[in-house]
Coordinates of C-alpha atoms and ligand atoms in Angstrom, one line a residue:
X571 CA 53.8 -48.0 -0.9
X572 CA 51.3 -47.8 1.7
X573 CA 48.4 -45.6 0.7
X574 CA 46.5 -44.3 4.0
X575 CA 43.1 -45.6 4.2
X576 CA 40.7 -42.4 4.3
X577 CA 37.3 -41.8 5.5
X578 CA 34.8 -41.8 3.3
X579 CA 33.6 -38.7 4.3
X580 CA 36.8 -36.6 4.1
X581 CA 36.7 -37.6 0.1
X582 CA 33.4 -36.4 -0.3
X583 CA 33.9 -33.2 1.6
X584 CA 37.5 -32.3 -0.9
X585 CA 35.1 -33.2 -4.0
X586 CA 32.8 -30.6 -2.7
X587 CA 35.4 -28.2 -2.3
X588 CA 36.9 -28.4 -5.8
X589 CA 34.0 -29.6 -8.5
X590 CA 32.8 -27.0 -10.2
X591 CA 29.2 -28.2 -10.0
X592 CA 27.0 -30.8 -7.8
X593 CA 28.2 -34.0 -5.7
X594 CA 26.1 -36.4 -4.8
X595 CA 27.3 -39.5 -2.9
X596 CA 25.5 -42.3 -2.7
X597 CA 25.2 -46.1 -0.9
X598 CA 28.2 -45.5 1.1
X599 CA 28.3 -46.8 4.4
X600 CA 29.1 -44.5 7.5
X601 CA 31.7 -46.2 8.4
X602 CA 33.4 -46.9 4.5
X603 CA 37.4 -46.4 4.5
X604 CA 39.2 -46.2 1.0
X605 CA 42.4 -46.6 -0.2
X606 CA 43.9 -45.4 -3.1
X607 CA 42.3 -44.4 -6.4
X608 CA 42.3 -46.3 -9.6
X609 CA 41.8 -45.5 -13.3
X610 CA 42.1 -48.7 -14.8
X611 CA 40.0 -51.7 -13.9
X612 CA 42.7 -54.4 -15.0
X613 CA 44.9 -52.4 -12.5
X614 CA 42.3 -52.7 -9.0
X615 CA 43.9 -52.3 -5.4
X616 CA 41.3 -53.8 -2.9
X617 CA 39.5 -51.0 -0.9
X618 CA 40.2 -48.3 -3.7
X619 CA 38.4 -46.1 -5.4
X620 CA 37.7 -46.7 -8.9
X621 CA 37.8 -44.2 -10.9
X622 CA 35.2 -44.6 -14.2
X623 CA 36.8 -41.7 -16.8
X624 CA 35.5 -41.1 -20.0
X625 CA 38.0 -41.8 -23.2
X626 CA 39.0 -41.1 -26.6
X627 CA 38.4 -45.4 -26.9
X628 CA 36.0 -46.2 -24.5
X629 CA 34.0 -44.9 -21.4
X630 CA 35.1 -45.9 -17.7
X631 CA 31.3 -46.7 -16.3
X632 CA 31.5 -49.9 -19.2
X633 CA 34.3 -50.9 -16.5
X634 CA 32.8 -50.4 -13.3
X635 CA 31.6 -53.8 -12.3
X636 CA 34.6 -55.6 -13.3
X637 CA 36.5 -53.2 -11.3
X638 CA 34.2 -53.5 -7.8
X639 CA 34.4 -57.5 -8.6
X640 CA 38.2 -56.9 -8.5
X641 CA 38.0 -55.2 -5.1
X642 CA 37.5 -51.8 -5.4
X643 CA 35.6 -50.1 -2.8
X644 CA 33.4 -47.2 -4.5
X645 CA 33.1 -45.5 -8.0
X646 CA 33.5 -42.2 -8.8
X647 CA 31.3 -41.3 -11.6
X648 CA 29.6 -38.7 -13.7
X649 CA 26.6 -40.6 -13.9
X650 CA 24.8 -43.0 -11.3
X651 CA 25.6 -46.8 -11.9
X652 CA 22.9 -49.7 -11.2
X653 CA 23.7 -52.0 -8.9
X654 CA 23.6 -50.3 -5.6
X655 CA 27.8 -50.0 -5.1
X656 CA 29.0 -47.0 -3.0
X657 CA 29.2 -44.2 -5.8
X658 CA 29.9 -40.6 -5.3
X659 CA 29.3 -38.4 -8.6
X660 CA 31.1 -35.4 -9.4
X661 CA 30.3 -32.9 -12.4
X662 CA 33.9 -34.1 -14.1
X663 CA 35.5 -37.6 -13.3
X664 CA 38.6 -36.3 -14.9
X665 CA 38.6 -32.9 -13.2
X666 CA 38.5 -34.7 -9.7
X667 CA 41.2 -37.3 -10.6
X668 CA 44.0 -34.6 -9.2
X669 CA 42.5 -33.6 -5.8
X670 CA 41.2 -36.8 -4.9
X671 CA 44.1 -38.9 -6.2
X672 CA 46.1 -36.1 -4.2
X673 CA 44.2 -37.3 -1.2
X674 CA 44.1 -40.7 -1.4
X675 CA 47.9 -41.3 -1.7
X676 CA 48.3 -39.1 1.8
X677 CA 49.0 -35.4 -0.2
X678 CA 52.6 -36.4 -1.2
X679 CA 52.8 -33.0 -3.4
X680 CA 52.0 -31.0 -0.2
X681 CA 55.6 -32.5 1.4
X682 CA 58.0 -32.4 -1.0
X683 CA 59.6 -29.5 -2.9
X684 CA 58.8 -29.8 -6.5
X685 CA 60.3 -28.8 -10.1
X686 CA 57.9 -29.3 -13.1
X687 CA 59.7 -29.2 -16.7
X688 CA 57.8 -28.7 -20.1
X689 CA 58.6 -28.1 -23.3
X690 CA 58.9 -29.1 -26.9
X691 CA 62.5 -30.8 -26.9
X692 CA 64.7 -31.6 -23.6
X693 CA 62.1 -32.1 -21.0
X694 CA 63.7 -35.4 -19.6
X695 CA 67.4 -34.2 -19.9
X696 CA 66.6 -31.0 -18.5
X697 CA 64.9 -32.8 -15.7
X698 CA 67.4 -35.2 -15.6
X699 CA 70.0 -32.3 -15.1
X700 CA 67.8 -31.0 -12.3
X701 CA 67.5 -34.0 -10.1
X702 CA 71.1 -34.1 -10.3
X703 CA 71.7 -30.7 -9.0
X704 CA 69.2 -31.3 -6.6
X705 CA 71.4 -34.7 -5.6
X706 CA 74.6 -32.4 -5.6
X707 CA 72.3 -30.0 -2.7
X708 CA 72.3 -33.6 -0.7
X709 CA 68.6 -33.9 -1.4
X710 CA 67.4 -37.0 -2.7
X711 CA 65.4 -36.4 -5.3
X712 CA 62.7 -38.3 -7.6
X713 CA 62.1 -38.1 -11.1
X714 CA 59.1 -38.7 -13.6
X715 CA 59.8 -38.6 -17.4
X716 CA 59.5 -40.3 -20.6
X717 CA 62.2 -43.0 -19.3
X718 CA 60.0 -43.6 -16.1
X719 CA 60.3 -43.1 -12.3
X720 CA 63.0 -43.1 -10.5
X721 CA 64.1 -42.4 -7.1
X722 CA 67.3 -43.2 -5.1
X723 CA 68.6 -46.6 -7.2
X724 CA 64.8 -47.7 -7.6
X725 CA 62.4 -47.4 -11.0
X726 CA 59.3 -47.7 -11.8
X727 CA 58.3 -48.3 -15.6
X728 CA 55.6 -45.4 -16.3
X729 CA 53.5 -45.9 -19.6
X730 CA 53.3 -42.2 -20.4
X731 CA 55.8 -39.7 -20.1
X732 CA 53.4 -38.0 -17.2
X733 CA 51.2 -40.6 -16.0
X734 CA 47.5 -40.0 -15.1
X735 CA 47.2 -38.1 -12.0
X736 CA 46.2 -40.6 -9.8
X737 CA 49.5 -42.6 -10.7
X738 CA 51.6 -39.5 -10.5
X739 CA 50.7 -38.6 -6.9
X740 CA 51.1 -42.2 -6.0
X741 CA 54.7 -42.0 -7.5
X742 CA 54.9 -39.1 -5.0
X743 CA 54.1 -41.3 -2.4
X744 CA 56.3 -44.0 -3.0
X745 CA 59.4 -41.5 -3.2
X746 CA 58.2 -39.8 -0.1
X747 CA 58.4 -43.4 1.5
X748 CA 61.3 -43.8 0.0
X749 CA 63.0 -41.3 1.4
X750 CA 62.8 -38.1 -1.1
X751 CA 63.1 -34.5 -0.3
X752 CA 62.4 -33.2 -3.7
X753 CA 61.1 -34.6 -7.4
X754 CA 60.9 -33.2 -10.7
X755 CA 58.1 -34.0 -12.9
X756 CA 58.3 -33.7 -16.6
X757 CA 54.8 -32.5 -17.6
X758 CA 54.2 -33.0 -21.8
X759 CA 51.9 -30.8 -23.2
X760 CA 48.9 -33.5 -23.4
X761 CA 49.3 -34.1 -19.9
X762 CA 49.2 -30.5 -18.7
X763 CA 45.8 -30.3 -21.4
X764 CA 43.9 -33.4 -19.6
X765 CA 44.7 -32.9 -15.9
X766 CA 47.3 -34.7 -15.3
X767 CA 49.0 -32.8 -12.9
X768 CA 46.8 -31.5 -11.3
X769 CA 47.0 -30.5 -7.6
X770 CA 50.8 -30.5 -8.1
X771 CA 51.9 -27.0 -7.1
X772 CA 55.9 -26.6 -8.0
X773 CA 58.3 -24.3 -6.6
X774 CA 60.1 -24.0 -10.3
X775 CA 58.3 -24.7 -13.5
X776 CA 60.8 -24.7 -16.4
X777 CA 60.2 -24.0 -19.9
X778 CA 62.8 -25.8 -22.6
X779 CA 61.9 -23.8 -25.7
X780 CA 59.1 -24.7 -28.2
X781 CA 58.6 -26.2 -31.3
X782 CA 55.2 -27.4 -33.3
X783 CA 54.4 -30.7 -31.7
X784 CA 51.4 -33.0 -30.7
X785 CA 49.2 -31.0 -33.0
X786 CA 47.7 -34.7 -33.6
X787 CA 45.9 -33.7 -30.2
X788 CA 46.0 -29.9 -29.6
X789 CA 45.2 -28.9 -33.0
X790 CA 46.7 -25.8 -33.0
X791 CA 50.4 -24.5 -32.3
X792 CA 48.0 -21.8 -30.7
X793 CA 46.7 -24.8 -28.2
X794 CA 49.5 -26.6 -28.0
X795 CA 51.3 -23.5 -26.8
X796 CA 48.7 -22.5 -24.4
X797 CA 48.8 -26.5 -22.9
X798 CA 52.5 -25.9 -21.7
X799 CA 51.6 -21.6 -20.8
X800 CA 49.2 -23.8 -18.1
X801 CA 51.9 -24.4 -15.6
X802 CA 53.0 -20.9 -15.5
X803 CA 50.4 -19.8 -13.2
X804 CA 50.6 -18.8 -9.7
X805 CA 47.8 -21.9 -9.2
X806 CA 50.4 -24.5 -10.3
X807 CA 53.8 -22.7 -9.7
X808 CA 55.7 -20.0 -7.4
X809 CA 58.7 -19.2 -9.9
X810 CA 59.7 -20.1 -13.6
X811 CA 62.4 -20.6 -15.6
X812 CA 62.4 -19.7 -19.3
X813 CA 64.4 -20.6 -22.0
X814 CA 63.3 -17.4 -24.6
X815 CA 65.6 -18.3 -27.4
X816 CA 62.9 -18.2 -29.5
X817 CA 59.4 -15.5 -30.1
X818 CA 57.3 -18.5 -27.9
X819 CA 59.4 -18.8 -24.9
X820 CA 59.6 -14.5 -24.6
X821 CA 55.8 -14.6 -25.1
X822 CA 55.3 -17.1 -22.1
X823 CA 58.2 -14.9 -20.2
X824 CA 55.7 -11.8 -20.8
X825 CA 52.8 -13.2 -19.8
X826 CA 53.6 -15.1 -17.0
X827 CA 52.1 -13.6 -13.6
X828 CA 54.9 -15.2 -11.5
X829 CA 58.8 -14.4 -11.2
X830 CA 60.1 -15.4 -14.4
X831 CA 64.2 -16.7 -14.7
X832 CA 64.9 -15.8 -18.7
X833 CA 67.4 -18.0 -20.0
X834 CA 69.1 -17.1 -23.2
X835 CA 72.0 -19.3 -25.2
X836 CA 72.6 -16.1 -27.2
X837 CA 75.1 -14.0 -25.3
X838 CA 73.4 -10.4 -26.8
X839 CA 70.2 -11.6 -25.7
X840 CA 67.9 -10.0 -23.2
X841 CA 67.9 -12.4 -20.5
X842 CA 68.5 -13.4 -16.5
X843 CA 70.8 -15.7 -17.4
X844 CA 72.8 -15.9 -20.6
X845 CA 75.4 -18.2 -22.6
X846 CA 78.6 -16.3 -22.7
X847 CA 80.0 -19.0 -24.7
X848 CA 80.0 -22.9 -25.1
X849 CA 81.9 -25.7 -26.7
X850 CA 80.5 -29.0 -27.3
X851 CA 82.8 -32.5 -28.7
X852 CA 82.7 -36.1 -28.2
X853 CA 83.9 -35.5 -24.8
X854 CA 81.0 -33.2 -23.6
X855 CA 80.2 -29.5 -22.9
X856 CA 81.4 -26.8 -21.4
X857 CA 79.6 -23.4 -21.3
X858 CA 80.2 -20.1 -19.2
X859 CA 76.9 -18.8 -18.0
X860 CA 76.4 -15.5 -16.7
X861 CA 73.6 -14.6 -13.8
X862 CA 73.3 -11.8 -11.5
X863 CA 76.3 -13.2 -9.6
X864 CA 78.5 -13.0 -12.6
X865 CA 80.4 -15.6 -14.6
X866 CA 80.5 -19.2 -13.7
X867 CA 82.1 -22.2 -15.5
X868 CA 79.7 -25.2 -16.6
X869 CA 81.1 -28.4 -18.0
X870 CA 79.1 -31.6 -18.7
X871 CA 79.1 -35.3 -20.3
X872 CA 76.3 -34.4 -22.0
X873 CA 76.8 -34.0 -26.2
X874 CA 75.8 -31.7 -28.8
X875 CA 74.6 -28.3 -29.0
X876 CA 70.6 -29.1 -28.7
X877 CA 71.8 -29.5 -24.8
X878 CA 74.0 -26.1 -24.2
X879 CA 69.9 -24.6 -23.8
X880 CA 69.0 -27.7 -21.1
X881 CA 72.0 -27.3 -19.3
X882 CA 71.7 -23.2 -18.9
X883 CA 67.9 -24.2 -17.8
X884 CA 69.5 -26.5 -15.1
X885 CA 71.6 -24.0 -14.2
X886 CA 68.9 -21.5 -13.9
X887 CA 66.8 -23.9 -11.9
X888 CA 69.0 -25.0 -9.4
X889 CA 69.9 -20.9 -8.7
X890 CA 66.4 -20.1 -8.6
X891 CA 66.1 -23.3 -5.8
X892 CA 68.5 -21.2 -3.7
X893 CA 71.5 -23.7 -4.6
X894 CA 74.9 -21.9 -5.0
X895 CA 76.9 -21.7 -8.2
X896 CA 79.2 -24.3 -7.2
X897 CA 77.0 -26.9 -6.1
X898 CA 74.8 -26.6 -9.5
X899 CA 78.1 -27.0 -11.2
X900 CA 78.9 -29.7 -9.8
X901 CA 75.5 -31.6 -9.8
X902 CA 75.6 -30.8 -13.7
X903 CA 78.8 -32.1 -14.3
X904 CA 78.2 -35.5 -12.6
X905 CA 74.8 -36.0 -14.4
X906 CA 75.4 -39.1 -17.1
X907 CA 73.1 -38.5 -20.3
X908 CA 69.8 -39.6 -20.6
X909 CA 69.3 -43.2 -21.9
X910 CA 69.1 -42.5 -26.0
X911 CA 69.7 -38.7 -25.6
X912 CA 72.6 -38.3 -28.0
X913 CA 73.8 -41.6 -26.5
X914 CA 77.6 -42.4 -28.2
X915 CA 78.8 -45.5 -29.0
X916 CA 82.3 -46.1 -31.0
X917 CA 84.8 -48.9 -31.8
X918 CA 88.2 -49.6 -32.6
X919 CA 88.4 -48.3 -35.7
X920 CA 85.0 -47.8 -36.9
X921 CA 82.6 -44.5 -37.4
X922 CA 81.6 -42.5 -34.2
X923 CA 77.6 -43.8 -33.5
X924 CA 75.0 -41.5 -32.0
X925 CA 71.4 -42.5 -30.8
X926 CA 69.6 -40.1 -29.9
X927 CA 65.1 -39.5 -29.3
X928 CA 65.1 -36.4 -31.9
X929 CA 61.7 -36.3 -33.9
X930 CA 61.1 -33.4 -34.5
X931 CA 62.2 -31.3 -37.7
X932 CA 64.0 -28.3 -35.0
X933 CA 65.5 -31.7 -32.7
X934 CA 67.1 -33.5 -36.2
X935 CA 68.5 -30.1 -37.0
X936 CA 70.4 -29.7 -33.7
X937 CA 71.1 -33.6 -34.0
X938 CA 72.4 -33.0 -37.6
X939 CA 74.7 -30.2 -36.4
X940 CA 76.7 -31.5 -33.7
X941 CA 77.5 -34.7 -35.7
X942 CA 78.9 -32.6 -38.4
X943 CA 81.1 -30.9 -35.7
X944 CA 81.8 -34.8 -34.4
X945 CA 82.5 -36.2 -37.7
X946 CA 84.9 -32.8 -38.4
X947 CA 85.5 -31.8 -42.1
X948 CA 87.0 -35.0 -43.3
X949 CA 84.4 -37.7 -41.5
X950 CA 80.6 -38.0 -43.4
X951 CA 77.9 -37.7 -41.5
X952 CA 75.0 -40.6 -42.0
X953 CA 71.7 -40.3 -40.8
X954 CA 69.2 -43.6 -39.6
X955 CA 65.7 -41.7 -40.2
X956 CA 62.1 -42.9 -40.0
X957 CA 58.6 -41.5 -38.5
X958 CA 56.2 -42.6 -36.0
X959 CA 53.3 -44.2 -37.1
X960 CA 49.6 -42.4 -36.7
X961 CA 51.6 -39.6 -35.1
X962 CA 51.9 -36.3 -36.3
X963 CA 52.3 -37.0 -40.1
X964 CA 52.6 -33.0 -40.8
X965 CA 56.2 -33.3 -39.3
X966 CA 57.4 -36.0 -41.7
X967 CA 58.1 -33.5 -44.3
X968 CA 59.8 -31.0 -41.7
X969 CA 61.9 -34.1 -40.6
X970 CA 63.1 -34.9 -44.3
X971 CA 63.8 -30.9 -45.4
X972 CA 66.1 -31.4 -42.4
X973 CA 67.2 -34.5 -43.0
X974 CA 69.3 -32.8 -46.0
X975 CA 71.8 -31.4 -43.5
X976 CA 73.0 -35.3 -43.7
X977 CA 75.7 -36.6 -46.5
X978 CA 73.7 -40.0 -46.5
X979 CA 70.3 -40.9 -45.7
X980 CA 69.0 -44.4 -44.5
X981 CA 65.1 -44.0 -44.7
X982 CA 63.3 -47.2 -42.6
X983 CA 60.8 -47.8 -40.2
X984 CA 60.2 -46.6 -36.8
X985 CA 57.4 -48.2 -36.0
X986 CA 54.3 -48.1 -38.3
X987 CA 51.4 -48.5 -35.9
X988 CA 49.2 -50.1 -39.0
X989 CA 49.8 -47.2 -41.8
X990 CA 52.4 -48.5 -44.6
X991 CA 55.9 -47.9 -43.8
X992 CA 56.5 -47.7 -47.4
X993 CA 54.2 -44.7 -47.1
X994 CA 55.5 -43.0 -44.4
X995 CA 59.2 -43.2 -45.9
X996 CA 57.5 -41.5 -49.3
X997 CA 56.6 -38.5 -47.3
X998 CA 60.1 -38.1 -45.7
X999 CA 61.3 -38.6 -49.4
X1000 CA 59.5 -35.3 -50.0
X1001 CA 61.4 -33.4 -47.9
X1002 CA 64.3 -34.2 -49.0
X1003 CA 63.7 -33.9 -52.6
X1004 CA 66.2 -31.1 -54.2
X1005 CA 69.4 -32.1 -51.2
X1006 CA 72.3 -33.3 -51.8
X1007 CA 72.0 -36.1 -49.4
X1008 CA 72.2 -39.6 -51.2
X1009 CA 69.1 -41.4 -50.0
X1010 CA 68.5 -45.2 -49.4
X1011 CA 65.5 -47.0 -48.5
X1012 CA 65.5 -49.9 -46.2
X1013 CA 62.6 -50.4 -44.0
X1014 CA 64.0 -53.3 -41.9
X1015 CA 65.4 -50.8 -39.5
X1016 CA 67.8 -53.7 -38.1
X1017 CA 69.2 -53.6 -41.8
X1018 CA 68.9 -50.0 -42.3
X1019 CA 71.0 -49.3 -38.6
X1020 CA 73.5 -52.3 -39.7
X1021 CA 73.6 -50.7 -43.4
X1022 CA 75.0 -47.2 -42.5
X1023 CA 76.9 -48.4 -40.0
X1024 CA 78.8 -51.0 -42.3
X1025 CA 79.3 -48.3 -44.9
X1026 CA 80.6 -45.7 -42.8
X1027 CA 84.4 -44.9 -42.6
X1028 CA 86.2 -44.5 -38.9
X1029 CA 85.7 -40.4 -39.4
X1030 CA 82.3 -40.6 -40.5
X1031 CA 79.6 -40.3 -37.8
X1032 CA 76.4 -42.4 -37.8
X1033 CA 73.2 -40.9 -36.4
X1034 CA 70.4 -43.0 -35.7
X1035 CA 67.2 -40.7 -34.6
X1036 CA 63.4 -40.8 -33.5
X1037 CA 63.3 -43.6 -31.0
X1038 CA 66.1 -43.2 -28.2
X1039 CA 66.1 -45.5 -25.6
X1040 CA 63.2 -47.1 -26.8
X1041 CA 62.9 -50.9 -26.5
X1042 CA 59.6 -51.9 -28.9
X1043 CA 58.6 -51.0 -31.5
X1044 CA 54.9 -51.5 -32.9
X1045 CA 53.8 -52.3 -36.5
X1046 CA 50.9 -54.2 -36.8
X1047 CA 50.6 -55.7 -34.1
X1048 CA 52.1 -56.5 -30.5
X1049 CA 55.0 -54.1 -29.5
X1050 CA 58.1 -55.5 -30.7
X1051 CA 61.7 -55.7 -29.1
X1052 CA 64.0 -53.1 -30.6
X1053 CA 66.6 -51.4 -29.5
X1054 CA 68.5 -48.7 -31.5
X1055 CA 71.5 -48.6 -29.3
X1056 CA 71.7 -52.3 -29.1
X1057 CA 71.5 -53.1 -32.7
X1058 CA 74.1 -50.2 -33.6
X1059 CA 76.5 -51.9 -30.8
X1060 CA 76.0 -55.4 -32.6
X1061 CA 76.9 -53.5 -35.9
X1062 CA 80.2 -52.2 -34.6
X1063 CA 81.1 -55.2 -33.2
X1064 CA 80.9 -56.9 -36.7
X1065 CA 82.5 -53.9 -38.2
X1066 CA 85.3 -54.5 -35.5
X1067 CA 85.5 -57.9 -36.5
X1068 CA 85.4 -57.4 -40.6
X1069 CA 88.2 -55.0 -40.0
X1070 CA 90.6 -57.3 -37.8
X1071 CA 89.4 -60.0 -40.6
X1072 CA 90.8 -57.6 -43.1
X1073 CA 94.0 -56.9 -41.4
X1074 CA 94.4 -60.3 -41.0
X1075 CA 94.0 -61.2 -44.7
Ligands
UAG751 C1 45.7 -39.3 -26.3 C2 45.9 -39.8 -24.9 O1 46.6 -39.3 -24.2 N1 45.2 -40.9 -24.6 C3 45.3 -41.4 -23.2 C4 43.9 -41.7 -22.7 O2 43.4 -42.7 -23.6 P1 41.8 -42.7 -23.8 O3 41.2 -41.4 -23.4 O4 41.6 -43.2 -25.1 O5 41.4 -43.7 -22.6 P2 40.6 -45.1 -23.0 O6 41.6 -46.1 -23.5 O7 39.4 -44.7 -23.8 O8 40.2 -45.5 -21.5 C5 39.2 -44.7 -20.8 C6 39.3 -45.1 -19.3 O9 38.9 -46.5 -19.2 C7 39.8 -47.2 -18.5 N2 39.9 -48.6 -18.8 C8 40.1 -48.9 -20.1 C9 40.1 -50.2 -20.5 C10 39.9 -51.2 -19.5 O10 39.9 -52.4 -19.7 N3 39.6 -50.8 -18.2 C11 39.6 -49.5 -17.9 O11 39.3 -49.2 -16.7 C12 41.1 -46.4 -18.8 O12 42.1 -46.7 -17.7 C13 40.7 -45.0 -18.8 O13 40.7 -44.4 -17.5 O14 44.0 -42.3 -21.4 C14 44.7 -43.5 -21.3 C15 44.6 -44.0 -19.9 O15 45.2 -43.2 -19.0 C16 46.1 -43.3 -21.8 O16 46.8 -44.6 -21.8 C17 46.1 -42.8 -23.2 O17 47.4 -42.5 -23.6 C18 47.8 -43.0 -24.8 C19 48.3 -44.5 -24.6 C20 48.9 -42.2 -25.5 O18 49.5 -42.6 -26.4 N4 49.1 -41.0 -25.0 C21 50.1 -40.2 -25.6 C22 49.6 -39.4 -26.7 C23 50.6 -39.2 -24.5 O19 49.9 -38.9 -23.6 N5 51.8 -38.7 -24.7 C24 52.3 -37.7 -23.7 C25 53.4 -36.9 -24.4 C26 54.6 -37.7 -24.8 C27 55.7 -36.8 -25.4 O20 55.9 -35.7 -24.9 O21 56.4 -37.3 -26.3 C28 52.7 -38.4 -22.4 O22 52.7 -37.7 -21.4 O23 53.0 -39.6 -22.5

């Protein structure tokens, strides 16, 4: 990825024109060139500018001499640091780390046609979806979500879902150079609240529908709603797409002031596009959508009801990007699911197993209900449940009332992050006091997983929730390996093998 190496001058000039009070620079030398822009000191390119932002843990300044020791070039600051180093001060550190890291990695944004996707469930299958519709146009297309960066057969590991804008923009980069035409950018919430995409203009944003989540850092549903309203503006987007199944979606559909695609899965709904009707099964989904061109035919790979919403918001965006019914069908059909997104995984004559990222009370609901329609009236269905640790307690109740949709519940751990798992499965317990689910503890999730998947017949379906494709898992302390789908695989094997052991006896 070659960042271009840019005057010092033209960085000071585009902090000028976007901070919303003084710039000084200072200690620069006429002729200073840099070259890309850094937020992390353990993470210095030589000749870059490091960026010194102010966090929850710590403040970016305490990093500043480590980080020109390291190579950087100049500090942006909000405050002048000793030592003489070229600096240029801006009113917000964070408020500048768009723009300039815009700049720095050669405006990628500015050259590439761009889809952003937020929401409270189905941001990376519904930007997953896109990219392959966009692939099915003949463009090649990037993506950033919670499973990382890809673009043509390269990935990138990303530590956030949307990484800090700097990081973003130089992902931009890297699949211009690489080639792309287009990218789509899943934005959470959080990072459409701190800047993180910032001076990314799309030509679609899409909206996946809305559920309470993150109130750990938006406080409010209020907030949290008003985070993902931010990228319906005609400052970050030209057109939208919204899924208005339910009162927050129309409310962001009303308020928008740019065109607005509605997107309902209920057929008597007042929407752009609609669901006429869908069927979901362990071989995938098929749905007829209707638009202003009429009826078309949709099937997919993907499973489960939650996605019949993500795939009529693919189909939405790929019409609203000028694509024609037929090649949006056909890039949805030939999109593989997610990693962990209702992932299956079956054996010769054991249960049906799904892995899927649900953790949310609304996403366990949806989960719930399509393995009932996989496991069919004479299969059980048995549900693998824990919660995130120092995350969004409140939900933990909400995630055991639903929960009770399940015949059996295995409660465990899903990573503790230092509370008490024993805790954490007390308040799942809660919810689903008064069900008729059985429940078990087990909090060695390798047990629990093994446990329900050992006890379950070959009609019963297995559903293992909250981490996905997730491959540690954090307790106390280092992040651990884990992988759901690979310890549910190692259980079917060994039910595989007890039942050929049986047979034989
Ligand atoms: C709440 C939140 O978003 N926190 C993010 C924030 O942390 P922070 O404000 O505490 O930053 P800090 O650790 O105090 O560091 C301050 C500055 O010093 C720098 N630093 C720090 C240490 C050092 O040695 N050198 C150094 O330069 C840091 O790079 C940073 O620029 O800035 C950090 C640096 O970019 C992020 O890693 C961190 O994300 C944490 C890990 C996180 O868990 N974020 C989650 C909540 C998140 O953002 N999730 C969303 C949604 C996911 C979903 O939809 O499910 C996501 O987009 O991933």
């Amino acid at each position: 990825m070659a960042f271009p190496q840019v005057p010092w001058q033209a960085v000071e000039q585009r902090a000028r024109a976007v901070a919303a009070g003084p710039v000084t620079s200072s200690g620069a030398p006429p002729d200073l060139v840099l070259q890309g822009l850094v937020t992390d000191s353990r993470a210095v390119t030589p000749g870059c500018l490091f960026a010194c932002v102010r966090g929850q843990g710590s403040d970016g300044h305490r990093f500043a001499e480590q980080a020109l020791a390291a190579g950087a070039a100049a500090l942006l600051v909000d405050r002048p640091v000793a030592g003489g180093a070229p600096q240029l001060q801006v009113p917000s550190v964070r408020a500048a780390l768009g723009p300039l890291g815009a700049q720095l990695a050669g405006d990628p944004a500015d050259r590439l046609r761009l889809v952003g996707v937020t929401g409270s469930n189905g941001k990376t299958t519904t930007s997953t979806l896109v990219r392959g519709v966009l692939a099915a146009a003949g463009e090649c297309a990037g993506v950033v979500t919670t499973l990382g960066a890809r673009v043509g057969g390269l990935e990138r590991s990303t530590r956030l879902t949307t990484p800090e804008a700097p990081e973003l923009h130089g992902l931009l980069r890297w699949m211009l150079d690489e080639g792309a035409t287009s990218a789509v950018v899943e934005a959470s919430s959080i990072a459409l609240d701190v800047g993180r995409v910032d001076a990314v203009h799309v030509q679609v944003a899409v909206f996946t529908g809305f559920e309470e989540d993150h109130l750990d850092h938006h406080g409010t549903i209020e907030q949290y709603w008003a985070s993902k309203a931010r990228l319906f503006s005609p400052e970050r987007a030209d057109s939208a797409v919204v899924v208005v199944d339910e009162p927050w979606g129309r409310r962001l559909a009303d308020q928008a002031r740019i065109p607005v695609t509605r997107v309902a899965t209920d057929p008597a709904a007042d929407a752009d596009v609609r669901v006429v009707s869908w069927r979901t099964g362990a071989e995938g989904t098929s749905l007829v959508v209707e638009d202003a061109d009429g009826r078309h035919r949709v099937s997919s790979p993907l499973v489960g009801r939650v996605h019949v919403g993500n795939l009529a918001a693919a189909w939405a965006t790929g019409r609203s990007l000028g694509l024609d019914p037929g090649t949006v069908a056909a890039g949805l059909a030939a999109t593989a699911p997610p990693a962990g997104r209702n992932t299956l995984l079956r054996s010769p004559g054991g249960p049906l197993v799904v892995v899927d990222y649900a953790h949310t009370p609304g996403a366990l609901a949806a989960a719930l209900q399509t393995a009932r329609e996989l496991a069919g009236p004479a299969g059980r269905v048995r549900l693998v449940l824990g919660a995130r640790g120092r995350r969004d307690r409140y939900k933990r109740q909400g995630l055991g009332v639903a929960a009770r949709a399940a015949d059996e519940v295995w409660l465990t751990n899903e990573g503790s992050h230092g509370e008490r798992p024993e805790a954490i499965v007390e308040e799942l317990r809660v919810g689903l006091a008064g069900g008729d689910a059985t429940v078990r503890t087990e909090l060695d999730r390798r047990a629990a997983i093994t446990g329900a998947v050992l006890a379950a017949g070959p009609r019963d379906v297995v559903l293992v929730v909250g981490r996905g494709h997730e491959t540690t898992m954090t307790d106390d302390g280092a992040p651990l390996p884990f992988d759901d789908v690979a310890v549910a695989r190692e259980a079917l094997e060994q039910t595989t093998r007890d039942l050929v052991t049986e047979q034989a006896s």
